Short mmCIF file of C-alpha atoms in Angstrom, two decimals:
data_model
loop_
_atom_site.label_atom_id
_atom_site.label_comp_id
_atom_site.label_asym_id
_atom_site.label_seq_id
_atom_site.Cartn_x
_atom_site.Cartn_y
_atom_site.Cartn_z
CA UNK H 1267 0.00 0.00 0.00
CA UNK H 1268 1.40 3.22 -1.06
CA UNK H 1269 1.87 5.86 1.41
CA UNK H 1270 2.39 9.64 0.86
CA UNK H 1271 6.05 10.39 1.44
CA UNK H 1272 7.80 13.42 3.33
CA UNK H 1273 10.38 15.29 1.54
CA UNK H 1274 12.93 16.74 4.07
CA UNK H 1275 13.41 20.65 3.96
CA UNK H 1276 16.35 20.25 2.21
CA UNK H 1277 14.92 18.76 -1.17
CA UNK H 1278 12.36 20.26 -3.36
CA UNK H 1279 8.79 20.62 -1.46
CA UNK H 1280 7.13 18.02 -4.06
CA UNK H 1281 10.45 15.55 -3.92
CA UNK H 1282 9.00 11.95 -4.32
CA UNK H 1283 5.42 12.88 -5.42
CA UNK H 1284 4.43 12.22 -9.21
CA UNK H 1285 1.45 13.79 -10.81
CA UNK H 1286 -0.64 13.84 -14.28
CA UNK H 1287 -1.24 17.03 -16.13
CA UNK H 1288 -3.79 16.75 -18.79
CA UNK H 1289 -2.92 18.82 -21.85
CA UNK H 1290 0.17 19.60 -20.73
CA UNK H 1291 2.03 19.25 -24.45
CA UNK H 1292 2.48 23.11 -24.55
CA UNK H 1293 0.98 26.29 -23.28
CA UNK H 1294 -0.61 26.79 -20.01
CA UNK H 1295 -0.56 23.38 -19.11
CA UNK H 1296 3.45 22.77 -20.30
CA UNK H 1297 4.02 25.27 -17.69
CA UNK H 1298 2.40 23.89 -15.24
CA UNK H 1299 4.11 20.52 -15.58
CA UNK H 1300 7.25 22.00 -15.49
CA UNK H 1301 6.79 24.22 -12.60
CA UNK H 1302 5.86 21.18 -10.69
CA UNK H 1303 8.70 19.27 -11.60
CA UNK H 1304 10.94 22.34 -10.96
CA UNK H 1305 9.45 21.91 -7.58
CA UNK H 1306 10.43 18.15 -7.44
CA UNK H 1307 7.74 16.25 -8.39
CA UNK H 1308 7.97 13.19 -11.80
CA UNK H 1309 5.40 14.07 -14.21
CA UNK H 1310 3.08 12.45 -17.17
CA UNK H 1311 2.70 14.46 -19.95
CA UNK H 1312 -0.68 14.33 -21.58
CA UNK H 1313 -1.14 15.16 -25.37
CA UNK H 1314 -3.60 13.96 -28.11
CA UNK H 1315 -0.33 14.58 -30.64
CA UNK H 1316 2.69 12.50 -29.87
CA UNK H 1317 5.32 14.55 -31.11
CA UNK H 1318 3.92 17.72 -28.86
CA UNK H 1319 4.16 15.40 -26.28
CA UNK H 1320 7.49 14.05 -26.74
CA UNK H 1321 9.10 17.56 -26.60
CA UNK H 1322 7.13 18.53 -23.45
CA UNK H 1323 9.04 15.24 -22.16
CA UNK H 1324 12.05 16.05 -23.67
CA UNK H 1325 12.11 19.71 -22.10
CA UNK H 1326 10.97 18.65 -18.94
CA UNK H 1327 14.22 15.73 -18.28
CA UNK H 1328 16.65 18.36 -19.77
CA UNK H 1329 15.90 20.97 -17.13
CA UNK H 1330 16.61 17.77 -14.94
CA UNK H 1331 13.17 16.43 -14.12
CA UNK H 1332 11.81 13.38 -14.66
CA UNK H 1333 8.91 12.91 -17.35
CA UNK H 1334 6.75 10.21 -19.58
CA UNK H 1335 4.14 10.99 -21.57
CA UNK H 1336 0.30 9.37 -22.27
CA UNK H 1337 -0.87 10.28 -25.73
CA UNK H 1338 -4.97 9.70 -25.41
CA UNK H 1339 -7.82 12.75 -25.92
CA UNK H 1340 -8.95 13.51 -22.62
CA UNK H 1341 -12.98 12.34 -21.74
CA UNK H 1342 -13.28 8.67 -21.73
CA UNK H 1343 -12.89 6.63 -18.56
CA UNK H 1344 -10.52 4.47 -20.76
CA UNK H 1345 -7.94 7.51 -20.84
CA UNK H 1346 -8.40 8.57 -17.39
CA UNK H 1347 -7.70 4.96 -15.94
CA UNK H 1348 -4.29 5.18 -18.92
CA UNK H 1349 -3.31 8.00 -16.84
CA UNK H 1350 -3.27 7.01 -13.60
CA UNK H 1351 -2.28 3.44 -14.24
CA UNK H 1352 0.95 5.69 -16.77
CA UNK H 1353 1.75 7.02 -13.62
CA UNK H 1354 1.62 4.45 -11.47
CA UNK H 1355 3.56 2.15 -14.27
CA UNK H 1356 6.29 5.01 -14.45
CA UNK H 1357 7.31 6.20 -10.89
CA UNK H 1358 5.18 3.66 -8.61
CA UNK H 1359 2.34 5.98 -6.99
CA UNK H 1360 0.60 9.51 -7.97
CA UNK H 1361 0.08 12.30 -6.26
CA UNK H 1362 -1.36 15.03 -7.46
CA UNK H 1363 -3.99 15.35 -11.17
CA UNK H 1364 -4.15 19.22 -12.47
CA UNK H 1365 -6.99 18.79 -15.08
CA UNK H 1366 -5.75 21.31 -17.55
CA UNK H 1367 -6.90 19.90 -20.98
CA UNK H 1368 -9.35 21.94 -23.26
CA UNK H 1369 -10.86 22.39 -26.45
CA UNK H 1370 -12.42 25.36 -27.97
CA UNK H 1371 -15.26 25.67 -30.38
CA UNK H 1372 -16.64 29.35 -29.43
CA UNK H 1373 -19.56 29.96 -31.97
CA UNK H 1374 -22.81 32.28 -30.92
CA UNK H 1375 -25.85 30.42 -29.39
CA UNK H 1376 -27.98 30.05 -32.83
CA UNK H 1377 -24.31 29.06 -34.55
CA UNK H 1378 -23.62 26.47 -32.19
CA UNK H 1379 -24.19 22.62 -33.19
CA UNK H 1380 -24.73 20.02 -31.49
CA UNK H 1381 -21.02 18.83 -32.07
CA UNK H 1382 -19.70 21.85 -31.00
CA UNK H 1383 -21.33 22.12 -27.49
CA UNK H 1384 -20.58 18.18 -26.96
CA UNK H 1385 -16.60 18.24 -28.00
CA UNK H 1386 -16.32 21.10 -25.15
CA UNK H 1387 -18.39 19.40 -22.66
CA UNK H 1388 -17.07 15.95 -23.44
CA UNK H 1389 -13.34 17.30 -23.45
CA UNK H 1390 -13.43 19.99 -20.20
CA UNK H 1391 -16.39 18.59 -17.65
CA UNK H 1392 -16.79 15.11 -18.53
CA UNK H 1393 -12.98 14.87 -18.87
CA UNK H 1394 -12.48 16.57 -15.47
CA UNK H 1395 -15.13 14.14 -13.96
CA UNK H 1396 -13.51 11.07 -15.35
CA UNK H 1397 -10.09 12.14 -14.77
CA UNK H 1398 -10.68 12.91 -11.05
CA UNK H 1399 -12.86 9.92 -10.48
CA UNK H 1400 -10.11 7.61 -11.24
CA UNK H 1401 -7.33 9.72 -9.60
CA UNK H 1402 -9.52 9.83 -6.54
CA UNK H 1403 -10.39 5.98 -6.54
CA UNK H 1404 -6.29 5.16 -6.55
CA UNK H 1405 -5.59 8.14 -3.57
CA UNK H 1406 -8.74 6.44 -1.58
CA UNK H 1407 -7.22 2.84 -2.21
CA UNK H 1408 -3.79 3.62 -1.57
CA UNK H 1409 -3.92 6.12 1.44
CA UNK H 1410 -2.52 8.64 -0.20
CA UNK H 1411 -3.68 12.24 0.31
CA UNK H 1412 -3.57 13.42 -3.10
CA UNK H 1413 -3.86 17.04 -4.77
CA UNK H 1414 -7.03 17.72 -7.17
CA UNK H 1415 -6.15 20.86 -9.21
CA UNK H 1416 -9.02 21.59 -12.13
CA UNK H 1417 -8.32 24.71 -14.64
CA UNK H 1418 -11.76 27.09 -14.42
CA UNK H 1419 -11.92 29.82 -16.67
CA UNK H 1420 -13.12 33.54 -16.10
CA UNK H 1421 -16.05 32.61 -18.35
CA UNK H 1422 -17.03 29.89 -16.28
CA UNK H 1423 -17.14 32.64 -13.09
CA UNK H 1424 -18.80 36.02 -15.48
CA UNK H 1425 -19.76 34.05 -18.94
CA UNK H 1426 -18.71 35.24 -22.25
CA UNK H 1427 -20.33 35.97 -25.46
CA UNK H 1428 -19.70 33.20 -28.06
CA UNK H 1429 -18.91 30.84 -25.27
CA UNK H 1430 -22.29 28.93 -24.05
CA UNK H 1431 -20.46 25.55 -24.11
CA UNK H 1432 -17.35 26.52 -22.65
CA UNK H 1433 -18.81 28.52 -19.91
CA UNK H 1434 -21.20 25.59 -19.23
CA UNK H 1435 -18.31 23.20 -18.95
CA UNK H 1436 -15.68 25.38 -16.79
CA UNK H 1437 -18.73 26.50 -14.42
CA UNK H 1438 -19.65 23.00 -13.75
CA UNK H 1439 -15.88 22.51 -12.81
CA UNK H 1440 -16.05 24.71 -10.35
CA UNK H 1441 -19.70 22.93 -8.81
CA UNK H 1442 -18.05 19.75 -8.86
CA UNK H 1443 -15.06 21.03 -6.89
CA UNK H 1444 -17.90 22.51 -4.00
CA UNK H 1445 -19.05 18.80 -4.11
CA UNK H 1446 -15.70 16.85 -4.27
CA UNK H 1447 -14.31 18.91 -1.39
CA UNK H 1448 -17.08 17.61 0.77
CA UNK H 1449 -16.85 14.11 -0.69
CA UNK H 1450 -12.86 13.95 -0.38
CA UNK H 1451 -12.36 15.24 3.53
CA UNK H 1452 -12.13 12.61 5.10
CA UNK H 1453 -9.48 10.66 2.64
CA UNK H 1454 -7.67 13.97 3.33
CA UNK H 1455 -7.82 14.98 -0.13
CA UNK H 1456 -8.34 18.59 -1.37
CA UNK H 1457 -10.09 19.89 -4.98
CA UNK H 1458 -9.44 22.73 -5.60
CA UNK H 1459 -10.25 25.04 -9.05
CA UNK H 1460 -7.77 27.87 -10.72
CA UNK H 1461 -9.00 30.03 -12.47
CA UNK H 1462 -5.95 31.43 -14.53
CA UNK H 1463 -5.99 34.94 -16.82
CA UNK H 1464 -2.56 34.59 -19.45
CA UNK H 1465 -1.32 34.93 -22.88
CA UNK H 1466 -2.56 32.01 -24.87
CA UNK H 1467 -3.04 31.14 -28.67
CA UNK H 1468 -6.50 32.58 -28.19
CA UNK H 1469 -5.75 35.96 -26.49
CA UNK H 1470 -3.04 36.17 -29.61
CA UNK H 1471 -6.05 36.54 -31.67
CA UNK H 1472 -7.52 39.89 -29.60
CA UNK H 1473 -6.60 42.91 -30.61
CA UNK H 1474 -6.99 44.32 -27.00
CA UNK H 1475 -4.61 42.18 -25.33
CA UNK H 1476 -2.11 42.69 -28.60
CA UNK H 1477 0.31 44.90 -27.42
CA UNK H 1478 0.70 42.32 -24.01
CA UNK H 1479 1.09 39.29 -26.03
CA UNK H 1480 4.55 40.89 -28.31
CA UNK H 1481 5.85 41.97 -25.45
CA UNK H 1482 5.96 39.01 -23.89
CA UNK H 1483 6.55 36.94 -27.25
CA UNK H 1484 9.60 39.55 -27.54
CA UNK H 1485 10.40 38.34 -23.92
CA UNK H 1486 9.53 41.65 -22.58
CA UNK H 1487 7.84 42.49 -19.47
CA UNK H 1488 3.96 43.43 -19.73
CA UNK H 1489 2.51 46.71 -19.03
CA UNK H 1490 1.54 47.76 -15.97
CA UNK H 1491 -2.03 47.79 -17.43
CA UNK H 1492 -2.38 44.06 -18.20
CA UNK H 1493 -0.09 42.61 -15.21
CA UNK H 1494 -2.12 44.64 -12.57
CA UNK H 1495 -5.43 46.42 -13.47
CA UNK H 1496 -6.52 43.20 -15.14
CA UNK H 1497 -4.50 40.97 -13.24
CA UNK H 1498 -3.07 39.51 -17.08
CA UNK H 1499 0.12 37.12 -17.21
CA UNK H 1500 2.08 34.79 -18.73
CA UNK H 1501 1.60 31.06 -17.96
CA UNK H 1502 4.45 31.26 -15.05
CA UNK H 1503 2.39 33.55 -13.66
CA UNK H 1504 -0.12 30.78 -13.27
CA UNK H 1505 2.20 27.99 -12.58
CA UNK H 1506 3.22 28.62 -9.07
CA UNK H 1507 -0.27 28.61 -7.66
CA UNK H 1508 -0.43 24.87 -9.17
CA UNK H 1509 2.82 23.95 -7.23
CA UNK H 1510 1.64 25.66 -3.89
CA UNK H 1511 -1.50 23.58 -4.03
CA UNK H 1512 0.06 20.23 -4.97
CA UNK H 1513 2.26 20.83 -1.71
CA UNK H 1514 1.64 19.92 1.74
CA UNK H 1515 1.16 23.37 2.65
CA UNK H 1516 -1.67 23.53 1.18
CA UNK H 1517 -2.77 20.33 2.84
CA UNK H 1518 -5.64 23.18 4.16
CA UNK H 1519 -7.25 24.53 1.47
CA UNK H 1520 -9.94 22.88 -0.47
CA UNK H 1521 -13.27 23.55 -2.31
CA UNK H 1522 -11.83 26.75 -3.49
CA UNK H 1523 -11.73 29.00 -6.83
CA UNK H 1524 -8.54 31.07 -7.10
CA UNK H 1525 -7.69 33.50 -9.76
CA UNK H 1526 -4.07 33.90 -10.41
CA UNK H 1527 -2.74 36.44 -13.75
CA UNK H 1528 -0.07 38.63 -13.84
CA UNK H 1529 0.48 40.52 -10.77
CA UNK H 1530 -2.95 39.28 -8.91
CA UNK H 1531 -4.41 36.79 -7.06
CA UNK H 1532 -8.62 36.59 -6.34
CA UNK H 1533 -10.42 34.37 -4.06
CA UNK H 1534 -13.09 33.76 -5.59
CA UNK H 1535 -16.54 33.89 -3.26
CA UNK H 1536 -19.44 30.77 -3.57
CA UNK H 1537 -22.59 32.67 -5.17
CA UNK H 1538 -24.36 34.26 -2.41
CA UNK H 1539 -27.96 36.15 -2.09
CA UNK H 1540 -27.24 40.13 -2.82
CA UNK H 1541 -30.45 40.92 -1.52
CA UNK H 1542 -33.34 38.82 0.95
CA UNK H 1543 -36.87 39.87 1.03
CA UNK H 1544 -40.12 38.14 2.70
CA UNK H 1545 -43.84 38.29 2.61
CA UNK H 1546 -46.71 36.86 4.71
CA UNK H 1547 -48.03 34.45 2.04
CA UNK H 1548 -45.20 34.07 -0.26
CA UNK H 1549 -45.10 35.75 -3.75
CA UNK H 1550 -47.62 35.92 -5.81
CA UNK H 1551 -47.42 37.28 -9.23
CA UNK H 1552 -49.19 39.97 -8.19
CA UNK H 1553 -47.03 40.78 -5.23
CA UNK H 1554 -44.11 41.00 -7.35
CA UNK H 1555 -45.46 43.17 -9.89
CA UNK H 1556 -45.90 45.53 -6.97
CA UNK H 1557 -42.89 45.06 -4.76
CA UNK H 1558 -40.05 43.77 -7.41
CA UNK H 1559 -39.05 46.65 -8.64
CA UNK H 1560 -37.93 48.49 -5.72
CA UNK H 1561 -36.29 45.25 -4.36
CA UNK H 1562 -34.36 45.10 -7.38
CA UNK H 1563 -33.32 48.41 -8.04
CA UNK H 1564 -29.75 48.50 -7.32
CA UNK H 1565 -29.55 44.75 -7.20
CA UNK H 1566 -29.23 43.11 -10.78
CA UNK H 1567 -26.13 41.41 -11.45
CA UNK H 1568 -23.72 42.22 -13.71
CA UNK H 1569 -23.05 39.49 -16.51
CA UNK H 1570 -19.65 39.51 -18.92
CA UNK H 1571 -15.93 41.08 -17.52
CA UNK H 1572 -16.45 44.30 -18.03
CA UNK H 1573 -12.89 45.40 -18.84
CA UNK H 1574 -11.32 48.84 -18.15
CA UNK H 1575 -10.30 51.33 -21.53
CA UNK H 1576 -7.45 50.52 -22.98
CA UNK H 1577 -4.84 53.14 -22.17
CA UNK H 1578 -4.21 55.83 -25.41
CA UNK H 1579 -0.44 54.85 -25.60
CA UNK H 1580 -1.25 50.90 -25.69
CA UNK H 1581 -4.24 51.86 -28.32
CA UNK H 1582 -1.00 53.76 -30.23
CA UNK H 1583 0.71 50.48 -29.96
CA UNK H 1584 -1.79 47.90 -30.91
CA UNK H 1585 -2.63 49.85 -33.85
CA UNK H 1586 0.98 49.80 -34.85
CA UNK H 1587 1.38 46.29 -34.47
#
């Protein structure tokens, strides 16, 4: 039976633990798995394309860590059991699961098909679901007190327009996080969501967030106007909250959604009521013809991130670019 092992302060904080990153090929979730193995921990590398997988491997064990990869697409209980069992196979044990793997297909409501909304869905909830389930089962069986780390999505927290399948799927993340962190206490195992803001192939596409991406393509730092008023990164920006809450110091914290971008961190609150009325008799249509308005007033809930002007001199810069 496995049990969870104790690095001493000397070594790295996640010495001797091993954990699966889904999607971690390139982008956000390469930089993940390499921050946690820059912390000490052996890694799988999961791709769907071999050769992106191979070179997340290959930069991983040349910075000195220790990596395989499992090439499967992310959703089916056959590739969530792969994972765990690659893991286990590899380095004897896991440790930790950061469900980072995603697929876009952003299309307006009327637009969307039916294929569209299932790929997301299939690919970001059920994935996460099936993923965790299995990860969970092998902590539970083993004794070991294992990390859950799930990627949310600021659409899943404000939605997005274009988005109604991929703010479906990274909302229902975080609601099965609320629900695993009750489920998971007493194996001593946390679930926990991040909700990261950074430079990826889609913000490339945004004119908005332009002049951020080349400067940090150009290996640049940011503006002050991404990195703090919006709280918008790089991936290593993200990448150390993963590592802090695959560690035992985080042993703590669980059913949470963080934000991490740039220079910022957010707690995220669970929804709670803005605004609590009663009546004698409850309310009747008529009753809230009369009385809604006023209790509303003041009240409705913003939807979308509403995001601050772009500064004149970035506007000069974008344009140039």
């Amino acid at each position: 039976m496995a049990q969870d092992s104790t690095p001493s302060e000397s070594t790295a904080p996640l010495t001797g633990k091993v954990a699966v990153v889904t999607g971690s090929g390139q982008g956000l979730g390469l930089a993940y798995a390499q921050e946690l193995a820059r912390q000490g921990a052996d890694i799988v590398v999961n791709d769907v394309d071999q050769e992106v997988a191979d070179r997340a491997v290959a930069a991983i064990t040349a910075a000195g860590g220790r990596a395989v990869a499992v090439v499967a697409p992310v959703g089916s209980t056959a590739t969530a059991t792969a994972l765990v069992q690659g893991a286990v196979d590899a380095f004897g044990r896991l440790d930790i699961l950061v469900t980072n793997a995603g697929v876009l297909r952003d299309k307006s409501l009327l637009k969307m098909t039916d294929e569209d909304f299932d790929l997301v869905v299939q690919v970001h909830l059920r994935g996460t679901f099936t993923c965790v389930r299995e990860a969970f089962r092998w902590f539970k069986d083993n004794e070991v007190a294992g990390r859950i780390i799930t990627i949310g999505s600021p659409t899943g927290q404000y939605g997005n327009f274009g988005q109604t399948n991929y703010a479906a799927a990274k909302a229902g993340i975080v609601g099965m996080v609320r629900t695993w962190a009750l489920e998971m206490k007493k194996a001593g195992v946390t679930a926990n969501a991040v909700i990261p803001v950074a430079a990826t192939a889609m913000t490339e596409t945004i004119p908005f967030f332009r002049s951020a991406v080349e400067a940090d393509r150009r290996g640049e730092p940011m503006p002050d106007f991404f990195r703090k008023d919006l709280g918008f990164g790089n991936a290593a920006d993200v990448a150390g909250l993963i590592a802090y809450l695959a560690s035992d110091d985080a042993a703590g914290i669980t059913g949470q959604a963080i934000g991490a971008g740039g220079d910022r961190l957010q707690v995220f609150s669970h929804p709670r009521p803005v605004v609590t009325e009663y009546r004698d008799g409850g309310w009747t249509f008529q009753a809230l013809r009369q009385e809604f308005p006023a209790i509303i007033e003041g009240n409705l809930q913003p939807v979308g991130e509403k995001l601050p002007p772009l500064p004149e001199e970035l506007k000069s810069e974008s344009a140039a670019q």
